[in-house]
């Protein structure tokens, strides 16, 4: 099995594939990627370099080519599978719609899926016109990236529109910047597995995000505590979006805002949810091994999606608004019931940039409880007891 990406979030998929008896070909541009330690064959190749990955796949002839939690490699996997004539999880054309936001918006609009007003700006003049059309109150984001990189809010009267444009464009691999209507309301993600084109929705996750101007995810809790009728509407819209994009046999992670006009699509990904939503929260809250199910599905087998339990699970990300050098992170005593893990991403001495993207987060706390509310409250309690000290950079 060739798995595109060997970062921390890909490790559960690598482990599951090994459990199924597969030899692993790991592909990553980072020679220090932790997933390489589990691989049988290691390839130092960018997962975004479609032709290079194809050459290696033609040479090594893997039975299965997949990725787990990254957007860019979804296109590469679809491209390679299509060229090799393998069973389609997603066509290459549809993979572009699942990973390039301008194409995604066009496809969803064409299929009548509820979305905000949007414009795709190829240059600053087009950007200015789009901003004026949305009355200078809009979300600016790169058309081809993830993890909140390059996403910001532009408000009426701001004079830094050129700065925000350059910030967003600098994070867009294809140079296109999306300008979108601001959607107000709670945000959720829908975790699903698509089998033979039919979406099987596993759970709905509540998302908690930094206040503007940046939109960094600070916590995820499941199952959603929204009203049951609203959750049914969310599931209906998510299924519509999944079918519009054309996912056939693959996981789906659908982000939705619940506006006054009903649920609208923020973004959709033809992959597992990142931020440990799929690898940790889903098994803790439902008992379903969604990572394992997605790997099994990629091999052509039908996975078990029966819920084994019902409880709450949450992840809260350790973060700071300060910029400078991280001098210390003081953690509370662990061992408390419901505290599943506390993990740090950064060490004292490293530079911190506040919280502008998911890469700026310092670590996480995962908690469980009898309900989502209990898991969330415990996570907030632990987070409040973590002390982060940042020194000025000299």
Coordinates of C-alpha atoms in Angstrom, one line a residue:
X1 CA 0.0 0.0 0.0
X2 CA 1.4 3.4 -1.0
X3 CA 0.4 6.0 1.6
X4 CA 0.9 9.7 0.6
X5 CA 2.1 11.5 3.7
X6 CA 4.1 10.3 6.7
X7 CA 3.3 13.0 9.2
X8 CA 1.8 12.4 12.7
X9 CA -1.9 12.5 11.4
X10 CA -1.1 9.8 8.8
X11 CA 0.3 7.3 11.4
X12 CA -3.0 5.7 12.4
X13 CA -3.7 4.8 8.7
X14 CA -0.2 3.4 8.3
X15 CA -0.6 1.3 11.5
X16 CA -4.0 0.0 10.3
X17 CA -2.6 -1.0 6.9
X18 CA 0.2 -2.9 8.6
X19 CA -2.4 -4.7 10.8
X20 CA -4.1 -5.8 7.6
X21 CA -0.8 -7.3 6.4
X22 CA 0.2 -4.7 3.9
X23 CA 3.8 -3.6 3.2
X24 CA 3.9 0.1 3.4
X25 CA 5.4 2.5 0.8
X26 CA 5.5 5.9 2.6
X27 CA 5.8 9.1 0.6
X28 CA 6.8 12.4 2.1
X29 CA 9.1 15.3 1.3
X30 CA 10.3 15.5 5.0
X31 CA 13.1 13.0 5.7
X32 CA 12.2 13.3 9.4
X33 CA 8.5 12.5 9.0
X34 CA 7.6 10.1 11.9
X35 CA 5.6 7.8 9.7
X36 CA 8.8 6.7 7.9
X37 CA 9.7 4.7 11.0
X38 CA 6.8 2.3 10.2
X39 CA 7.4 2.1 6.5
X40 CA 8.9 -0.8 4.6
X41 CA 9.9 1.5 1.7
X42 CA 10.5 5.2 2.2
X43 CA 10.3 7.7 -0.6
X44 CA 11.5 11.2 -0.2
X45 CA 9.1 12.7 -2.7
X46 CA 6.7 15.6 -2.4
X47 CA 3.1 14.2 -2.2
X48 CA 2.1 17.2 -4.4
X49 CA 4.4 16.1 -7.2
X50 CA 2.0 14.0 -9.2
X51 CA 4.4 12.9 -11.9
X52 CA 7.1 11.9 -9.5
X53 CA 4.7 9.9 -7.4
X54 CA 3.3 8.3 -10.5
X55 CA 6.8 7.2 -11.6
X56 CA 7.4 5.6 -8.3
X57 CA 4.0 3.9 -8.4
X58 CA 4.7 2.6 -11.9
X59 CA 8.0 1.2 -10.6
X60 CA 6.8 -0.3 -7.4
X61 CA 3.3 -1.3 -8.5
X62 CA 1.4 -0.9 -5.2
X63 CA -2.0 -2.7 -4.8
X64 CA -3.5 0.4 -3.2
X65 CA -2.7 4.2 -3.3
X66 CA -4.3 6.4 -0.6
X67 CA -3.8 9.4 1.6
X68 CA -5.4 10.0 5.0
X69 CA -5.8 13.5 6.3
X70 CA -4.2 15.9 3.8
X71 CA -5.9 17.8 1.0
X72 CA -3.2 18.2 -1.6
X73 CA -2.3 14.5 -1.8
X74 CA -6.0 13.7 -2.5
X75 CA -5.4 15.0 -6.0
X76 CA -2.2 13.1 -6.3
X77 CA -3.8 9.8 -5.2
X78 CA -6.7 10.3 -7.6
X79 CA -4.3 11.1 -10.5
X80 CA -2.1 8.1 -9.8
X81 CA -5.0 5.7 -9.3
X82 CA -6.6 6.9 -12.6
X83 CA -3.3 6.5 -14.5
X84 CA -2.8 3.0 -13.1
X85 CA -6.4 2.0 -13.9
X86 CA -7.2 1.2 -10.3
X87 CA -10.7 1.1 -8.7
X88 CA -11.7 4.8 -8.3
X89 CA -12.2 6.3 -4.9
X90 CA -12.6 9.7 -6.6
X91 CA -11.9 10.7 -10.2
X92 CA -9.1 13.2 -10.8
X93 CA -11.6 15.8 -12.1
X94 CA -13.7 15.3 -8.9
X95 CA -10.5 15.4 -6.8
X96 CA -9.8 18.9 -8.1
X97 CA -13.4 19.9 -7.0
X98 CA -12.7 18.5 -3.6
X99 CA -9.4 20.3 -3.0
X100 CA -9.5 23.6 -5.0
X101 CA -12.0 25.9 -3.5
X102 CA -12.9 27.8 -6.7
X103 CA -13.8 24.5 -8.4
X104 CA -15.5 23.2 -5.3
X105 CA -17.8 26.3 -5.1
X106 CA -18.6 26.1 -8.8
X107 CA -19.6 22.5 -8.6
X108 CA -21.7 23.0 -5.5
X109 CA -23.4 26.0 -7.0
X110 CA -24.1 24.0 -10.2
X111 CA -25.7 21.2 -8.1
X112 CA -27.8 23.6 -6.0
X113 CA -26.0 22.9 -2.7
X114 CA -26.4 25.9 -0.3
X115 CA -23.2 28.0 -0.2
X116 CA -22.3 31.6 0.5
X117 CA -21.8 34.2 -2.3
X118 CA -18.3 33.9 -3.6
X119 CA -15.7 35.2 -6.1
X120 CA -12.4 33.7 -7.3
X121 CA -9.8 36.5 -7.8
X122 CA -6.8 35.8 -10.1
X123 CA -5.3 39.2 -9.4
X124 CA -5.7 42.3 -7.2
X125 CA -8.1 44.1 -9.6
X126 CA -10.5 41.1 -9.5
X127 CA -10.0 41.0 -5.7
X128 CA -11.0 44.7 -5.3
X129 CA -14.1 44.2 -7.5
X130 CA -15.2 41.1 -5.4
X131 CA -14.6 43.0 -2.1
X132 CA -16.8 45.9 -3.4
X133 CA -19.5 43.5 -4.5
X134 CA -19.6 42.1 -1.0
X135 CA -19.6 45.6 0.5
X136 CA -16.1 45.2 2.0
X137 CA -17.3 42.6 4.5
X138 CA -16.0 39.2 3.4
X139 CA -13.8 36.2 4.1
X140 CA -10.5 36.1 2.2
X141 CA -8.9 32.7 1.7
X142 CA -6.5 30.9 -0.6
X143 CA -8.1 28.7 -3.2
X144 CA -5.7 25.9 -2.7
X145 CA -4.6 25.3 0.9
X146 CA -5.9 24.1 4.3
X147 CA -5.4 24.4 8.1
X148 CA -6.6 28.1 8.2
X149 CA -3.5 29.2 6.4
X150 CA -4.1 32.5 4.7
X151 CA -7.7 32.9 5.9
X152 CA -8.7 36.3 7.2
X153 CA -11.7 38.6 7.7
X154 CA -11.9 41.9 5.8
X155 CA -14.2 44.4 7.5
X156 CA -15.8 47.6 6.1
X157 CA -13.4 50.6 6.2
X158 CA -10.3 48.6 6.6
X159 CA -7.3 50.0 4.7
X160 CA -5.3 46.8 4.7
X161 CA -7.1 45.0 1.9
X162 CA -3.8 44.8 -0.2
X163 CA -2.1 43.3 2.8
X164 CA -4.8 40.7 3.3
X165 CA -4.8 39.9 -0.4
X166 CA -1.0 39.3 -0.4
X167 CA -1.3 37.3 2.8
X168 CA -3.9 35.0 1.3
X169 CA -2.3 34.8 -2.1
X170 CA 1.0 33.9 -0.5
X171 CA -0.7 30.9 1.0
X172 CA -2.4 29.9 -2.3
X173 CA -0.5 27.3 -4.3
X174 CA -2.2 28.3 -7.6
X175 CA -2.3 32.0 -6.8
X176 CA -6.1 32.3 -6.8
X177 CA -7.8 34.0 -3.8
X178 CA -11.4 33.4 -2.8
X179 CA -13.5 36.2 -1.6
X180 CA -16.6 35.0 0.2
X181 CA -19.7 36.2 1.9
X182 CA -19.4 36.1 5.7
X183 CA -21.6 33.4 7.2
X184 CA -22.8 33.9 10.8
X185 CA -23.7 31.0 13.1
X186 CA -22.3 27.9 14.8
X187 CA -19.8 25.8 12.8
X188 CA -19.7 22.0 12.6
X189 CA -18.0 19.3 10.7
X190 CA -19.6 16.1 9.4
X191 CA -17.5 12.9 9.5
X192 CA -18.7 10.4 6.9
X193 CA -17.6 7.4 4.9
X194 CA -18.9 7.1 1.3
X195 CA -19.5 3.5 0.0
X196 CA -20.4 3.1 -3.7
X197 CA -21.4 6.7 -3.8
X198 CA -23.7 6.6 -0.7
X199 CA -22.7 8.8 2.3
X200 CA -22.7 7.0 5.7
X201 CA -22.7 9.8 8.2
X202 CA -20.9 8.8 11.4
X203 CA -21.1 11.9 13.6
X204 CA -21.4 15.7 13.7
X205 CA -18.7 17.6 15.5
X206 CA -19.0 21.1 17.0
X207 CA -16.1 23.4 16.1
X208 CA -14.8 26.4 18.1
X209 CA -12.7 29.0 16.3
X210 CA -10.6 32.0 17.2
X211 CA -12.3 35.4 16.8
X212 CA -11.5 37.4 13.6
X213 CA -9.4 38.4 11.8
X214 CA -8.0 34.8 11.7
X215 CA -10.0 31.6 11.8
X216 CA -8.0 29.0 13.6
X217 CA -9.8 25.9 15.1
X218 CA -9.2 25.9 18.9
X219 CA -11.5 23.0 19.9
X220 CA -13.7 20.2 18.5
X221 CA -16.4 18.4 20.5
X222 CA -18.7 15.6 19.6
X223 CA -21.4 14.6 19.2
X224 CA -22.8 18.0 18.4
X225 CA -25.0 19.6 21.0
X226 CA -27.2 21.5 18.5
X227 CA -30.9 20.8 18.3
X228 CA -31.7 17.4 16.7
X229 CA -33.8 19.0 13.9
X230 CA -30.8 21.2 13.0
X231 CA -28.5 18.2 13.0
X232 CA -30.8 16.4 10.5
X233 CA -30.7 19.5 8.3
X234 CA -26.9 19.5 8.5
X235 CA -26.7 15.8 7.6
X236 CA -29.0 16.4 4.6
X237 CA -26.8 19.3 3.2
X238 CA -23.6 17.3 3.9
X239 CA -24.9 14.4 1.9
X240 CA -25.9 16.7 -1.0
X241 CA -22.4 18.2 -1.1
X242 CA -20.7 14.8 -1.0
X243 CA -22.8 13.5 -3.9
X244 CA -22.3 16.8 -5.9
X245 CA -18.5 16.4 -5.6
X246 CA -18.7 12.8 -6.8
X247 CA -17.0 10.9 -4.0
X248 CA -17.4 7.2 -4.6
X249 CA -15.5 5.1 -2.1
X250 CA -13.6 7.3 0.4
X251 CA -14.0 9.3 3.6
X252 CA -15.5 12.8 3.6
X253 CA -15.1 15.7 6.0
X254 CA -17.7 18.4 5.5
X255 CA -17.5 21.8 7.2
X256 CA -20.8 23.6 7.6
X257 CA -22.1 26.9 9.1
X258 CA -25.6 26.9 10.5
X259 CA -26.8 30.3 9.3
X260 CA -30.2 32.0 9.7
X261 CA -31.0 30.7 6.2
X262 CA -30.1 27.1 7.2
X263 CA -26.9 25.1 6.9
X264 CA -24.4 26.2 4.2
X265 CA -21.1 24.6 3.1
X266 CA -17.9 26.1 4.3
X267 CA -15.6 23.5 2.7
X268 CA -15.6 19.8 1.9
X269 CA -12.7 17.4 1.9
X270 CA -12.5 13.9 0.3
X271 CA -10.4 12.6 3.2
X272 CA -10.6 12.0 6.9
X273 CA -11.0 14.9 9.3
X274 CA -7.7 16.2 10.7
X275 CA -7.0 17.7 14.1
X276 CA -7.4 14.1 15.6
X277 CA -11.1 14.3 15.0
X278 CA -11.2 11.0 13.1
X279 CA -8.3 9.2 14.7
X280 CA -9.2 10.0 18.4
X281 CA -12.5 11.7 18.9
X282 CA -14.7 9.5 16.7
X283 CA -13.4 6.2 18.3
X284 CA -13.7 7.7 21.8
X285 CA -17.3 9.0 21.2
X286 CA -18.7 6.2 19.0
X287 CA -16.4 3.2 19.3
X288 CA -16.1 3.3 15.4
X289 CA -12.5 3.0 14.0
X290 CA -13.1 5.3 11.1
X291 CA -9.4 5.4 10.1
X292 CA -9.4 1.6 10.0
X293 CA -12.7 1.6 8.1
X294 CA -11.4 4.0 5.4
X295 CA -8.2 1.8 4.9
X296 CA -10.4 -1.3 4.7
X297 CA -12.6 0.4 2.2
X298 CA -9.6 1.4 0.1
X299 CA -8.8 -2.4 -0.2
X300 CA -12.2 -3.1 -1.6
X301 CA -13.8 -4.5 1.6
X302 CA -16.9 -3.3 3.3
X303 CA -16.1 -1.9 6.8
X304 CA -18.2 -2.2 10.0
X305 CA -19.8 1.2 10.8
X306 CA -22.0 0.1 13.7
X307 CA -21.7 2.5 16.7
X308 CA -20.3 0.7 19.8
X309 CA -20.9 3.4 22.4
X310 CA -22.3 6.9 22.9
X311 CA -20.3 9.4 25.0
X312 CA -18.7 12.8 24.6
X313 CA -15.2 13.5 23.4
X314 CA -13.3 16.8 22.9
X315 CA -10.0 18.2 21.9
X316 CA -8.8 21.6 23.0
X317 CA -5.7 23.2 21.5
X318 CA -3.1 24.9 23.6
X319 CA -2.3 28.3 22.1
X320 CA -1.2 31.8 22.9
X321 CA -1.9 35.3 21.4
X322 CA 1.7 36.4 22.2
X323 CA 4.5 36.5 19.7
X324 CA 8.1 35.8 20.7
X325 CA 10.1 32.9 22.1
X326 CA 8.3 30.2 24.0
X327 CA 10.0 30.2 27.4
X328 CA 7.8 27.7 29.4
X329 CA 4.7 25.6 29.3
X330 CA 3.5 24.4 32.7
X331 CA 1.1 21.5 32.6
X332 CA -1.3 20.5 35.5
X333 CA -1.1 17.1 37.2
X334 CA -2.4 14.4 34.9
X335 CA -4.2 11.2 35.8
X336 CA -7.6 12.8 36.2
X337 CA -10.5 10.6 34.9
X338 CA -11.6 11.7 31.5
X339 CA -8.3 13.2 30.5
X340 CA -7.1 11.0 27.7
X341 CA -3.9 12.8 26.8
X342 CA -2.0 16.1 26.9
X343 CA 0.5 16.5 24.0
X344 CA 2.9 19.4 23.2
X345 CA 4.0 20.3 19.7
X346 CA 6.5 23.0 20.6
X347 CA 9.4 23.2 23.1
X348 CA 10.9 26.1 25.1
X349 CA 13.2 28.1 22.9
X350 CA 11.1 27.8 19.8
X351 CA 9.6 30.9 18.1
X352 CA 5.8 31.4 18.4
X353 CA 3.7 33.7 16.2
X354 CA 0.5 34.0 18.1
X355 CA -2.3 32.0 16.6
X356 CA -2.8 32.8 12.9
X357 CA -3.0 29.2 11.5
X358 CA -3.2 25.7 12.9
X359 CA 0.6 25.5 12.6
X360 CA 0.9 28.0 15.4
X361 CA -0.9 25.9 18.0
X362 CA 1.3 24.6 20.9
X363 CA -0.3 21.3 21.8
X364 CA -3.6 19.7 22.7
X365 CA -5.7 18.2 25.4
X366 CA -8.2 15.3 24.7
X367 CA -11.0 14.6 27.1
X368 CA -14.0 12.4 27.4
X369 CA -17.2 12.5 29.4
X370 CA -20.7 11.0 29.6
X371 CA -21.8 13.8 27.2
X372 CA -20.2 16.3 24.9
X373 CA -20.9 19.0 27.4
X374 CA -19.0 17.1 30.1
X375 CA -16.0 16.4 27.8
X376 CA -15.9 20.0 26.7
X377 CA -16.1 21.4 30.3
X378 CA -13.3 19.1 31.4
X379 CA -11.1 20.2 28.5
X380 CA -11.7 23.8 29.2
X381 CA -10.8 23.2 32.9
X382 CA -7.5 21.6 32.0
X383 CA -6.7 24.2 29.3
X384 CA -7.3 27.0 31.9
X385 CA -4.7 25.4 34.2
X386 CA -2.0 25.2 31.6
X387 CA 0.4 28.2 31.9
X388 CA 2.2 29.4 28.7
X389 CA 5.0 31.9 29.1
X390 CA 6.4 33.8 26.1
X391 CA 9.6 36.0 26.2
X392 CA 10.4 38.8 23.8
X393 CA 12.5 37.9 20.8
X394 CA 15.9 39.6 20.8

